[in-house]
PDB file of C-alpha atoms in Angstrom:
ATOM      1  CA  MET R   1      12.887  -7.012  25.254  1.00 46.00           C
ATOM      2  CA  THR R   2      14.565  -6.703  22.021  1.00 46.00           C
ATOM      3  CA  VAL R   3      14.470  -9.851  19.768  1.00 48.00           C
ATOM      4  CA  GLY R   4      17.183 -10.719  17.485  1.00 48.00           C
ATOM      5  CA  SER R   5      16.549 -12.163  13.746  1.00 51.00           C
ATOM      6  CA  GLY R   6      16.600 -15.742  14.376  1.00 54.00           C
ATOM      7  CA  ASP R   7      13.449 -15.401  16.796  1.00 75.00           C
ATOM      8  CA  ALA R   8      11.543 -12.543  15.581  1.00 86.00           C
ATOM      9  CA  PRO R   9       8.442 -12.188  13.454  1.00 94.00           C
ATOM     10  CA  ALA R  10       8.397 -10.714  10.193  1.00 97.00           C
ATOM     11  CA  VAL R  11       6.176  -7.436  10.748  1.00 98.00           C
ATOM     12  CA  VAL R  12       4.832  -5.051   8.828  1.00 98.00           C
ATOM     13  CA  ALA R  13       3.080  -1.814  10.322  1.00 98.00           C
ATOM     14  CA  LEU R  14       0.632   0.275   8.178  1.00 98.00           C
ATOM     15  CA  GLY R  15      -0.182   3.929   8.982  1.00 96.00           C
ATOM     16  CA  GLY R  16       1.365   7.492   9.029  1.00 94.00           C
ATOM     17  CA  GLY R  17       1.898  10.416  11.261  1.00 92.00           C
ATOM     18  CA  HIS R  18       2.176   9.876  14.867  1.00 93.00           C
ATOM     19  CA  GLY R  19      -0.022   6.904  15.288  1.00 94.00           C
ATOM     20  CA  LEU R  20       2.685   4.638  12.977  1.00 97.00           C
ATOM     21  CA  SER R  21       5.364   6.309  14.989  1.00 96.00           C
ATOM     22  CA  ALA R  22       3.911   4.855  18.266  1.00 96.00           C
ATOM     23  CA  SER R  23       3.519   1.339  16.760  1.00 97.00           C
ATOM     24  CA  LEU R  24       6.846   1.378  15.374  1.00 97.00           C
ATOM     25  CA  SER R  25       8.482   2.364  18.563  1.00 96.00           C
ATOM     26  CA  ALA R  26       7.002  -0.376  20.291  1.00 97.00           C
ATOM     27  CA  LEU R  27       7.693  -2.779  17.369  1.00 97.00           C
ATOM     28  CA  ARG R  28      11.229  -2.193  17.047  1.00 95.00           C
ATOM     29  CA  LEU R  29      11.777  -3.421  20.491  1.00 94.00           C
ATOM     30  CA  MET R  30      10.461  -6.781  19.400  1.00 92.00           C
ATOM     31  CA  SER R  31      11.879  -7.393  15.805  1.00 92.00           C
ATOM     32  CA  ASP R  32      14.445  -6.064  13.379  1.00 90.00           C
ATOM     33  CA  ARG R  33      12.294  -7.657  10.890  1.00 96.00           C
ATOM     34  CA  LEU R  34      10.124  -4.804  10.474  1.00 97.00           C
ATOM     35  CA  THR R  35       8.545  -2.949   7.706  1.00 98.00           C
ATOM     36  CA  ALA R  36       6.858   0.344   7.793  1.00 98.00           C
ATOM     37  CA  ILE R  37       4.548   1.025   4.887  1.00 98.00           C
ATOM     38  CA  VAL R  38       3.585   4.689   4.786  1.00 97.00           C
ATOM     39  CA  THR R  39       0.604   6.767   3.443  1.00 95.00           C
ATOM     40  CA  VAL R  40       1.533   9.258   0.818  1.00 96.00           C
ATOM     41  CA  ALA R  41      -1.357  11.395   1.017  1.00 94.00           C
ATOM     42  CA  ASP R  42      -0.157  14.224   2.877  1.00 93.00           C
ATOM     43  CA  ASP R  43      -0.776  17.682   1.369  1.00 92.00           C
ATOM     44  CA  GLY R  44      -0.416  20.167   4.452  1.00 88.00           C
ATOM     45  CA  GLY R  45       2.660  21.824   5.911  1.00 91.00           C
ATOM     46  CA  SER R  46       6.393  21.080   5.071  1.00 93.00           C
ATOM     47  CA  SER R  47       5.354  18.009   3.064  1.00 92.00           C
ATOM     48  CA  GLY R  48       2.478  19.532   0.904  1.00 91.00           C
ATOM     49  CA  ARG R  49       4.951  22.573   0.143  1.00 93.00           C
ATOM     50  CA  LEU R  50       7.499  20.089  -1.372  1.00 94.00           C
ATOM     51  CA  ARG R  51       4.905  17.731  -2.978  1.00 94.00           C
ATOM     52  CA  GLU R  52       3.476  20.998  -4.628  1.00 93.00           C
ATOM     53  CA  GLU R  53       6.688  22.587  -5.799  1.00 94.00           C
ATOM     54  CA  LEU R  54       8.716  19.691  -6.797  1.00 95.00           C
ATOM     55  CA  GLY R  55       6.170  16.952  -7.601  1.00 94.00           C
ATOM     56  CA  VAL R  56       7.588  14.232  -5.309  1.00 96.00           C
ATOM     57  CA  LEU R  57       5.932  11.955  -2.714  1.00 96.00           C
ATOM     58  CA  PRO R  58       4.936  13.815   0.531  1.00 96.00           C
ATOM     59  CA  PRO R  59       8.244  12.936   2.901  1.00 96.00           C
ATOM     60  CA  GLY R  60       7.136  14.127   6.171  1.00 95.00           C
ATOM     61  CA  ASP R  61       5.321  10.524   7.192  1.00 96.00           C
ATOM     62  CA  LEU R  62       7.963   8.813   5.777  1.00 97.00           C
ATOM     63  CA  ARG R  63      10.371  10.732   7.892  1.00 97.00           C
ATOM     64  CA  MET R  64       8.596  10.296  10.894  1.00 96.00           C
ATOM     65  CA  ALA R  65       8.635   6.591  10.506  1.00 97.00           C
ATOM     66  CA  LEU R  66      12.458   6.767   9.792  1.00 97.00           C
ATOM     67  CA  ALA R  67      12.999   8.918  12.878  1.00 97.00           C
ATOM     68  CA  ALA R  68      10.837   5.995  14.979  1.00 96.00           C
ATOM     69  CA  LEU R  69      13.109   3.124  13.955  1.00 96.00           C
ATOM     70  CA  CYS R  70      16.390   4.883  14.780  1.00 94.00           C
ATOM     71  CA  ASP R  71      18.993   3.340  16.489  1.00 92.00           C
ATOM     72  CA  ASP R  72      18.913   3.840  20.517  1.00 90.00           C
ATOM     73  CA  SER R  73      22.413   5.260  20.533  1.00 93.00           C
ATOM     74  CA  GLU R  74      23.851   8.692  20.785  1.00 95.00           C
ATOM     75  CA  TRP R  75      24.636   8.573  16.937  1.00 94.00           C
ATOM     76  CA  GLY R  76      21.012   7.590  16.218  1.00 91.00           C
ATOM     77  CA  ARG R  77      19.028   9.758  18.537  1.00 93.00           C
ATOM     78  CA  THR R  78      21.194  12.846  17.136  1.00 95.00           C
ATOM     79  CA  TRP R  79      20.415  12.046  13.519  1.00 94.00           C
ATOM     80  CA  ARG R  80      16.816  11.630  14.493  1.00 94.00           C
ATOM     81  CA  ASP R  81      16.752  14.813  16.277  1.00 95.00           C
ATOM     82  CA  LEU R  82      18.294  16.454  13.502  1.00 94.00           C
ATOM     83  CA  LEU R  83      15.862  14.927  10.919  1.00 95.00           C
ATOM     84  CA  GLN R  84      12.927  16.124  12.848  1.00 94.00           C
ATOM     85  CA  HIS R  85      14.376  19.548  13.407  1.00 95.00           C
ATOM     86  CA  ARG R  86      12.306  22.277  11.852  1.00 93.00           C
ATOM     87  CA  PHE R  87      13.344  25.771  10.804  1.00 91.00           C
ATOM     88  CA  THR R  88      12.058  28.960  12.096  1.00 90.00           C
ATOM     89  CA  SER R  89      12.276  31.828   9.938  1.00 84.00           C
ATOM     90  CA  THR R  90      10.619  34.713   8.223  1.00 86.00           C
ATOM     91  CA  GLY R  91      11.463  33.433   4.884  1.00 83.00           C
ATOM     92  CA  ASP R  92      10.774  30.115   2.497  1.00 84.00           C
ATOM     93  CA  LEU R  93      12.586  27.825   5.122  1.00 83.00           C
ATOM     94  CA  ASP R  94       9.901  28.502   7.926  1.00 82.00           C
ATOM     95  CA  GLN R  95       8.608  25.156   9.318  1.00 84.00           C
ATOM     96  CA  HIS R  96      10.214  22.897   6.782  1.00 89.00           C
ATOM     97  CA  ALA R  97      11.737  19.768   8.524  1.00 94.00           C
ATOM     98  CA  VAL R  98      15.422  19.099   8.068  1.00 95.00           C
ATOM     99  CA  GLY R  99      14.667  15.646   7.201  1.00 95.00           C
ATOM    100  CA  ASN R 100      12.056  16.199   4.582  1.00 95.00           C
ATOM    101  CA  LEU R 101      14.776  18.358   2.735  1.00 96.00           C
ATOM    102  CA  LEU R 102      17.270  15.522   2.966  1.00 96.00           C
ATOM    103  CA  ILE R 103      14.774  12.944   1.861  1.00 97.00           C
ATOM    104  CA  VAL R 104      13.662  14.824  -1.323  1.00 97.00           C
ATOM    105  CA  ALA R 105      17.569  15.761  -2.182  1.00 97.00           C
ATOM    106  CA  LEU R 106      18.324  12.124  -1.864  1.00 97.00           C
ATOM    107  CA  TRP R 107      15.426  11.220  -4.229  1.00 97.00           C
ATOM    108  CA  GLU R 108      16.819  14.077  -6.691  1.00 96.00           C
ATOM    109  CA  LEU R 109      20.398  12.565  -6.622  1.00 97.00           C
ATOM    110  CA  LEU R 110      19.150   8.622  -6.782  1.00 97.00           C
ATOM    111  CA  ASP R 111      15.931   8.971  -8.544  1.00 95.00           C
ATOM    112  CA  ASP R 112      14.469   6.301  -6.404  1.00 96.00           C
ATOM    113  CA  PRO R 113      12.409   6.646  -3.602  1.00 95.00           C
ATOM    114  CA  VAL R 114      12.870   3.696  -1.832  1.00 97.00           C
ATOM    115  CA  GLU R 115      16.754   3.949  -2.175  1.00 97.00           C
ATOM    116  CA  GLY R 116      16.753   7.257  -0.902  1.00 97.00           C
ATOM    117  CA  LEU R 117      14.651   6.080   2.368  1.00 98.00           C
ATOM    118  CA  ASP R 118      17.166   3.188   2.668  1.00 97.00           C
ATOM    119  CA  TRP R 119      20.166   5.585   2.939  1.00 97.00           C
ATOM    120  CA  VAL R 120      18.475   7.510   5.365  1.00 97.00           C
ATOM    121  CA  GLY R 121      17.783   4.618   7.192  1.00 96.00           C
ATOM    122  CA  ARG R 122      21.377   3.679   7.174  1.00 96.00           C
ATOM    123  CA  LEU R 123      22.391   7.091   8.524  1.00 95.00           C
ATOM    124  CA  LEU R 124      19.905   6.573  11.630  1.00 95.00           C
ATOM    125  CA  GLY R 125      20.842   2.860  12.155  1.00 95.00           C
ATOM    126  CA  ALA R 126      17.145   2.238  11.927  1.00 95.00           C
ATOM    127  CA  ARG R 127      15.964  -1.057  13.025  1.00 94.00           C
ATOM    128  CA  GLY R 128      13.822  -2.030   9.974  1.00 95.00           C
ATOM    129  CA  ARG R 129      12.845  -0.300   6.689  1.00 97.00           C
ATOM    130  CA  VAL R 130      10.439   2.233   5.515  1.00 98.00           C
ATOM    131  CA  LEU R 131       8.317   1.969   2.449  1.00 98.00           C
ATOM    132  CA  PRO R 132       5.691   4.366   0.549  1.00 98.00           C
ATOM    133  CA  MET R 133       2.416   2.520   0.222  1.00 96.00           C
ATOM    134  CA  ALA R 134       1.941   3.881  -3.360  1.00 95.00           C
ATOM    135  CA  SER R 135       4.524   4.682  -6.051  1.00 92.00           C
ATOM    136  CA  VAL R 136       2.742   8.214  -6.586  1.00 94.00           C
ATOM    137  CA  PRO R 137       1.216  11.036  -4.601  1.00 94.00           C
ATOM    138  CA  LEU R 138      -2.421  10.331  -3.486  1.00 95.00           C
ATOM    139  CA  SER R 139      -5.174  12.743  -2.385  1.00 95.00           C
ATOM    140  CA  ILE R 140      -8.345  11.895  -0.090  1.00 95.00           C
ATOM    141  CA  GLU R 141     -11.610  12.593  -0.937  1.00 95.00           C
ATOM    142  CA  ALA R 142     -14.278  12.089   1.989  1.00 93.00           C
ATOM    143  CA  ASP R 143     -18.088  12.211   1.866  1.00 93.00           C
ATOM    144  CA  VAL R 144     -19.002  13.958   5.124  1.00 91.00           C
ATOM    145  CA  VAL R 145     -22.310  14.790   6.923  1.00 89.00           C
ATOM    146  CA  ARG R 146     -22.375  18.483   7.430  1.00 86.00           C
ATOM    147  CA  ASP R 147     -25.475  20.396   8.831  1.00 83.00           C
ATOM    148  CA  GLY R 148     -27.710  17.387   7.995  1.00 85.00           C
ATOM    149  CA  GLU R 149     -26.402  17.302   4.628  1.00 90.00           C
ATOM    150  CA  LEU R 150     -23.837  15.115   2.507  1.00 93.00           C
ATOM    151  CA  THR R 151     -20.851  16.873   1.531  1.00 93.00           C
ATOM    152  CA  THR R 152     -17.444  16.167  -0.180  1.00 94.00           C
ATOM    153  CA  ILE R 153     -14.188  17.628   1.051  1.00 93.00           C
ATOM    154  CA  VAL R 154     -10.747  16.712  -0.548  1.00 93.00           C
ATOM    155  CA  GLY R 155      -7.235  16.587   0.929  1.00 89.00           C
ATOM    156  CA  GLN R 156      -5.590  14.786   3.738  1.00 91.00           C
ATOM    157  CA  SER R 157      -5.485  17.924   5.874  1.00 90.00           C
ATOM    158  CA  ALA R 158      -9.052  18.585   5.432  1.00 90.00           C
ATOM    159  CA  VAL R 159     -10.163  15.354   6.265  1.00 91.00           C
ATOM    160  CA  GLY R 160      -7.971  14.943   9.273  1.00 87.00           C
ATOM    161  CA  SER R 161      -9.266  18.071  10.740  1.00 87.00           C
ATOM    162  CA  THR R 162     -13.113  18.004   9.934  1.00 88.00           C
ATOM    163  CA  ALA R 163     -15.337  18.519  12.747  1.00 84.00           C
ATOM    164  CA  SER R 164     -18.020  16.971  10.345  1.00 87.00           C
ATOM    165  CA  ARG R 165     -19.097  13.214  10.513  1.00 87.00           C
ATOM    166  CA  VAL R 166     -16.976  11.195   7.818  1.00 90.00           C
ATOM    167  CA  GLU R 167     -19.167   8.690   5.950  1.00 90.00           C
ATOM    168  CA  SER R 168     -16.660   6.998   3.437  1.00 91.00           C
ATOM    169  CA  ILE R 169     -13.278   7.994   2.101  1.00 95.00           C
ATOM    170  CA  ARG R 170     -11.963   7.328  -1.606  1.00 95.00           C
ATOM    171  CA  LEU R 171      -8.505   7.853  -2.966  1.00 96.00           C
ATOM    172  CA  ILE R 172      -7.249  10.137  -6.060  1.00 96.00           C
ATOM    173  CA  PRO R 173      -6.582   8.501  -8.329  1.00 94.00           C
ATOM    174  CA  SER R 174      -8.706   5.519  -7.364  1.00 91.00           C
ATOM    175  CA  ASP R 175      -6.543   2.997  -9.011  1.00 93.00           C
ATOM    176  CA  PRO R 176      -2.998   4.085  -7.781  1.00 95.00           C
ATOM    177  CA  PRO R 177      -0.014   1.791  -8.156  1.00 95.00           C
ATOM    178  CA  ALA R 178       1.080   0.190  -5.046  1.00 96.00           C
ATOM    179  CA  HIS R 179       4.785   0.263  -4.467  1.00 96.00           C
ATOM    180  CA  PRO R 180       5.665  -3.264  -5.736  1.00 97.00           C
ATOM    181  CA  GLN R 181       8.236  -3.828  -2.517  1.00 97.00           C
ATOM    182  CA  ALA R 182       5.127  -2.962  -0.318  1.00 98.00           C
ATOM    183  CA  VAL R 183       3.236  -5.624  -1.708  1.00 98.00           C
ATOM    184  CA  GLU R 184       6.238  -7.910  -1.228  1.00 98.00           C
ATOM    185  CA  ALA R 185       6.508  -7.100   2.277  1.00 98.00           C
ATOM    186  CA  VAL R 186       3.130  -7.797   3.180  1.00 98.00           C
ATOM    187  CA  MET R 187       2.977 -11.268   1.322  1.00 98.00           C
ATOM    188  CA  ALA R 188       6.379 -12.254   3.375  1.00 98.00           C
ATOM    189  CA  ALA R 189       5.128 -10.883   6.731  1.00 98.00           C
ATOM    190  CA  ASP R 190       3.989 -13.072   9.733  1.00 97.00           C
ATOM    191  CA  TRP R 191       2.031 -10.201  11.187  1.00 98.00           C
ATOM    192  CA  VAL R 192       0.429  -6.864   9.951  1.00 98.00           C
ATOM    193  CA  VAL R 193      -0.170  -4.258  12.443  1.00 98.00           C
ATOM    194  CA  LEU R 194      -2.844  -1.569  11.325  1.00 97.00           C
ATOM    195  CA  GLY R 195      -3.318   1.356  13.344  1.00 91.00           C
ATOM    196  CA  PRO R 196      -3.312   3.208  15.938  1.00 95.00           C
ATOM    197  CA  GLY R 197      -3.829   6.769  13.867  1.00 92.00           C
ATOM    198  CA  SER R 198      -6.092   9.076  12.123  1.00 91.00           C
ATOM    199  CA  TRP R 199      -8.796   6.529  11.202  1.00 91.00           C
ATOM    200  CA  PHE R 200      -9.728   7.966   7.852  1.00 92.00           C
ATOM    201  CA  SER R 201      -6.687  10.140   6.883  1.00 91.00           C
ATOM    202  CA  SER R 202      -4.020   7.657   7.919  1.00 93.00           C
ATOM    203  CA  VAL R 203      -5.113   3.883   8.856  1.00 93.00           C
ATOM    204  CA  MET R 204      -7.700   3.467   6.325  1.00 94.00           C
ATOM    205  CA  PRO R 205      -5.998   4.463   2.922  1.00 95.00           C
ATOM    206  CA  HIS R 206      -3.977   1.390   2.690  1.00 96.00           C
ATOM    207  CA  LEU R 207      -6.986  -0.647   2.571  1.00 96.00           C
ATOM    208  CA  LEU R 208      -7.976   1.460  -0.730  1.00 96.00           C
ATOM    209  CA  VAL R 209      -4.919   0.925  -2.642  1.00 97.00           C
ATOM    210  CA  PRO R 210      -6.019  -2.200  -4.805  1.00 96.00           C
ATOM    211  CA  GLU R 211      -2.897  -4.137  -5.146  1.00 97.00           C
ATOM    212  CA  LEU R 212      -1.967  -3.569  -1.396  1.00 97.00           C
ATOM    213  CA  ALA R 213      -5.605  -4.620  -0.386  1.00 96.00           C
ATOM    214  CA  GLU R 214      -5.218  -7.545  -2.553  1.00 97.00           C
ATOM    215  CA  ALA R 215      -1.838  -8.494  -0.646  1.00 98.00           C
ATOM    216  CA  LEU R 216      -3.650  -8.069   2.846  1.00 97.00           C
ATOM    217  CA  VAL R 217      -6.559 -10.467   1.980  1.00 96.00           C
ATOM    218  CA  THR R 218      -4.244 -13.058   0.344  1.00 97.00           C
ATOM    219  CA  SER R 219      -1.228 -12.973   2.501  1.00 97.00           C
ATOM    220  CA  LYS R 220      -0.663 -15.513   5.004  1.00 97.00           C
ATOM    221  CA  ALA R 221       0.009 -12.756   7.694  1.00 97.00           C
ATOM    222  CA  ARG R 222      -2.379 -12.195  10.524  1.00 97.00           C
ATOM    223  CA  VAL R 223      -3.685  -9.005  11.219  1.00 98.00           C
ATOM    224  CA  CYS R 224      -3.478  -6.930  14.450  1.00 98.00           C
ATOM    225  CA  LEU R 225      -5.646  -4.106  14.585  1.00 98.00           C
ATOM    226  CA  THR R 226      -4.425  -1.414  17.386  1.00 97.00           C
ATOM    227  CA  LEU R 227      -7.284   1.317  18.253  1.00 95.00           C
ATOM    228  CA  ASN R 228      -6.551   4.582  19.513  1.00 93.00           C
ATOM    229  CA  LEU R 229      -6.559   6.297  22.830  1.00 92.00           C
ATOM    230  CA  ALA R 230      -9.047   8.593  22.163  1.00 79.00           C
ATOM    231  CA  SER R 231     -12.022   7.326  20.182  1.00 66.00           C
ATOM    232  CA  GLU R 232     -13.344  11.015  19.020  1.00 61.00           C
ATOM    233  CA  THR R 233     -11.020  12.990  17.045  1.00 66.00           C
ATOM    234  CA  ASP R 234     -11.677  15.947  14.635  1.00 67.00           C
ATOM    235  CA  GLU R 235     -12.259  13.374  11.913  1.00 76.00           C
ATOM    236  CA  THR R 236     -13.884  10.735  14.052  1.00 78.00           C
ATOM    237  CA  HIS R 237     -16.433  13.265  15.709  1.00 72.00           C
ATOM    238  CA  GLY R 238     -19.370  11.455  17.436  1.00 76.00           C
ATOM    239  CA  MET R 239     -17.866   7.904  16.607  1.00 85.00           C
ATOM    240  CA  THR R 240     -18.023   5.287  19.085  1.00 90.00           C
ATOM    241  CA  THR R 241     -15.167   2.619  19.347  1.00 91.00           C
ATOM    242  CA  VAL R 242     -17.594  -0.061  17.543  1.00 94.00           C
ATOM    243  CA  GLU R 243     -18.076   2.335  14.864  1.00 93.00           C
ATOM    244  CA  HIS R 244     -14.504   2.786  14.216  1.00 92.00           C
ATOM    245  CA  LEU R 245     -14.416  -1.273  13.439  1.00 95.00           C
ATOM    246  CA  ARG R 246     -17.596  -1.012  11.307  1.00 94.00           C
ATOM    247  CA  ALA R 247     -16.074   2.029   9.095  1.00 93.00           C
ATOM    248  CA  LEU R 248     -12.963  -0.042   8.415  1.00 94.00           C
ATOM    249  CA  ALA R 249     -15.146  -3.307   7.779  1.00 94.00           C
ATOM    250  CA  ARG R 250     -17.269  -1.154   5.160  1.00 93.00           C
ATOM    251  CA  HIS R 251     -13.964   0.168   3.432  1.00 94.00           C
ATOM    252  CA  ALA R 252     -12.265  -3.366   3.736  1.00 95.00           C
ATOM    253  CA  PRO R 253     -15.013  -5.984   3.781  1.00 95.00           C
ATOM    254  CA  ASP R 254     -12.676  -8.907   2.717  1.00 96.00           C
ATOM    255  CA  LEU R 255      -9.976  -8.001   5.134  1.00 96.00           C
ATOM    256  CA  HIS R 256      -9.746 -10.511   7.982  1.00 96.00           C
ATOM    257  CA  VAL R 257      -8.602  -9.441  11.458  1.00 97.00           C
ATOM    258  CA  ASP R 258      -7.067 -11.673  13.752  1.00 97.00           C
ATOM    259  CA  ALA R 259      -6.593  -9.369  17.143  1.00 97.00           C
ATOM    260  CA  VAL R 260      -7.747  -6.155  18.252  1.00 97.00           C
ATOM    261  CA  VAL R 261      -5.707  -4.159  20.806  1.00 97.00           C
ATOM    262  CA  ALA R 262      -7.443  -1.619  23.126  1.00 96.00           C
ATOM    263  CA  ASP R 263      -6.671   0.216  26.315  1.00 95.00           C
ATOM    264  CA  PRO R 264      -9.446  -0.055  28.711  1.00 93.00           C
ATOM    265  CA  LEU R 265      -9.637   3.925  29.379  1.00 91.00           C
ATOM    266  CA  ALA R 266     -10.550   4.380  25.451  1.00 91.00           C
ATOM    267  CA  VAL R 267     -13.356   2.106  25.357  1.00 92.00           C
ATOM    268  CA  ASP R 268     -16.683   3.478  25.832  1.00 89.00           C
ATOM    269  CA  ASP R 269     -18.541   0.193  25.905  1.00 92.00           C
ATOM    270  CA  PRO R 270     -16.498  -2.897  26.497  1.00 93.00           C
ATOM    271  CA  ASP R 271     -19.159  -5.311  26.155  1.00 95.00           C
ATOM    272  CA  LEU R 272     -20.441  -3.952  22.733  1.00 95.00           C
ATOM    273  CA  LEU R 273     -16.725  -3.677  21.597  1.00 95.00           C
ATOM    274  CA  LEU R 274     -16.394  -7.515  22.840  1.00 96.00           C
ATOM    275  CA  ALA R 275     -19.121  -8.678  20.711  1.00 96.00           C
ATOM    276  CA  GLU R 276     -18.260  -6.693  17.861  1.00 96.00           C
ATOM    277  CA  VAL R 277     -14.607  -7.778  17.744  1.00 96.00           C
ATOM    278  CA  GLU R 278     -15.975 -11.626  18.008  1.00 96.00           C
ATOM    279  CA  GLN R 279     -18.331 -11.046  15.169  1.00 95.00           C
ATOM    280  CA  MET R 280     -15.577 -10.021  13.004  1.00 94.00           C
ATOM    281  CA  GLY R 281     -14.012 -13.546  14.116  1.00 95.00           C
ATOM    282  CA  ALA R 282     -11.089 -11.695  16.111  1.00 96.00           C
ATOM    283  CA  THR R 283      -9.950 -11.730  19.571  1.00 96.00           C
ATOM    284  CA  LEU R 284      -9.739  -8.762  21.792  1.00 96.00           C
ATOM    285  CA  LEU R 285      -6.824  -7.679  23.964  1.00 96.00           C
ATOM    286  CA  MET R 286      -7.519  -5.021  26.465  1.00 95.00           C
ATOM    287  CA  ARG R 287      -4.272  -3.776  28.041  1.00 94.00           C
ATOM    288  CA  GLN R 288      -3.233  -0.449  29.508  1.00 94.00           C
ATOM    289  CA  VAL R 289      -1.152   0.959  26.424  1.00 96.00           C
ATOM    290  CA  ARG R 290      -0.855   4.415  27.541  1.00 95.00           C
ATOM    291  CA  ARG R 291       1.557   6.503  29.144  1.00 93.00           C
ATOM    292  CA  GLY R 292       1.043   7.045  33.142  1.00 88.00           C
ATOM    293  CA  ASP R 293       1.298  10.374  32.905  1.00 87.00           C
ATOM    294  CA  GLY R 294      -2.201  11.053  31.886  1.00 77.00           C
ATOM    295  CA  THR R 295      -1.417  12.148  28.527  1.00 81.00           C
ATOM    296  CA  PRO R 296      -3.189  10.276  25.450  1.00 83.00           C
ATOM    297  CA  ARG R 297      -0.051   8.830  24.031  1.00 90.00           C
ATOM    298  CA  HIS R 298       1.074   5.229  23.696  1.00 94.00           C
ATOM    299  CA  ASP R 299       3.592   3.923  26.168  1.00 96.00           C
ATOM    300  CA  ALA R 300       6.360   2.064  23.879  1.00 96.00           C
ATOM    301  CA  LEU R 301       7.261  -0.749  26.222  1.00 96.00           C
ATOM    302  CA  ARG R 302       3.600  -1.290  27.336  1.00 97.00           C
ATOM    303  CA  LEU R 303       2.526  -1.474  23.798  1.00 97.00           C
ATOM    304  CA  ALA R 304       5.440  -3.846  22.848  1.00 97.00           C
ATOM    305  CA  ALA R 305       4.164  -6.089  25.704  1.00 96.00           C
ATOM    306  CA  ALA R 306       0.474  -6.063  24.250  1.00 97.00           C
ATOM    307  CA  TYR R 307       1.871  -6.737  20.855  1.00 97.00           C
ATOM    308  CA  ARG R 308       4.211  -9.641  22.035  1.00 96.00           C
ATOM    309  CA  ASP R 309       1.000 -11.145  24.026  1.00 95.00           C
ATOM    310  CA  VAL R 310      -0.800 -11.009  20.659  1.00 96.00           C
ATOM    311  CA  PHE R 311       2.007 -12.631  18.553  1.00 95.00           C
ATOM    312  CA  ASP R 312       2.497 -15.393  21.041  1.00 92.00           C
ATOM    313  CA  ASN R 313      -1.182 -16.206  21.472  1.00 86.00           C
ATOM    314  CA  PHE R 314      -1.331 -15.189  24.997  1.00 77.00           C
ATOM    315  CA  LEU R 315      -4.839 -13.230  24.862  1.00 70.00           C
ATOM    316  CA  GLY R 316      -6.471 -13.978  28.322  1.00 61.00           C
ATOM    317  CA  ASP R 317      -6.442 -11.209  31.048  1.00 55.00           C
ATOM    318  CA  VAL R 318      -4.073 -13.033  33.148  1.00 45.00           C
ATOM    319  CA  GLY R 319      -2.057 -14.461  30.182  1.00 43.00           C
ATOM    320  CA  THR R 320      -3.730 -17.526  29.444  1.00 44.00           C
ATOM    321  CA  ARG R 321      -2.917 -18.885  26.261  1.00 49.00           C
ATOM    322  CA  SER R 322      -5.764 -18.677  23.712  1.00 48.00           C
ATOM    323  CA  ARG R 323      -7.365 -21.857  22.606  1.00 45.00           C
TER     324      ARG R 323
END
């Protein structure tokens, strides 16, 4: 299924963590004109410790994106596994990922976050580039409903693990500088893929960086939204699939979505979802994109096939071209 540069669309994927890894694992089968733009708000685990101690961008989500783009060879897979390896000890190295340390060391040597990421990409033979969404570390602040009252929680870890209903999120600082190369990538893209992933802590923060949000609205790129395989996680407790879309629209009212990809088993009410998607001016593509083993994880080949249908405008249930 791999497509070479001559035929491949320029694709930008937005997100972080395991959700972004899922979309990248599929998109890398379709195009080598691929750019991942990654959230930089992580404040937990190894990333949080390095961020606090050294004042750097949190490297963890950037590392995971690079690992997802590794060359499918013994060389690429070996370096990917090294990047993802975590130490287990009773000392300060416990649970630090080797890739996090490598990335931060390159940042210190080169004094350029993107150049450091590009060097790791070369080591992996990565199919595409990885860029931070902002030039400074960010924090997420959320208004949540707890015991019937509105309260505020701060930090990506707190937002991502909350069992309270999230009403809205904000970034700290509220007007962070987007990384210029991230803005350039969006403006030059044919397609932007948003999601899957933690809805409030990984997917929507990109839409709150003013320069990046403006690029998403003004770019000629079409936008494909990928829904999660489970509508309810900790941070989306009690939310339906339609409410995911409405939360996105509240935070980015000017963003035009062209297509929405959903797995039928993850949709609570297909008719309501279809009506909501059509009201957005988008087209709904229902495809099985999960693995066949029953786990809520995306299958890279199935998701790549769904993206191919979207990019080629084959959006009917039996492959009929959309009009």
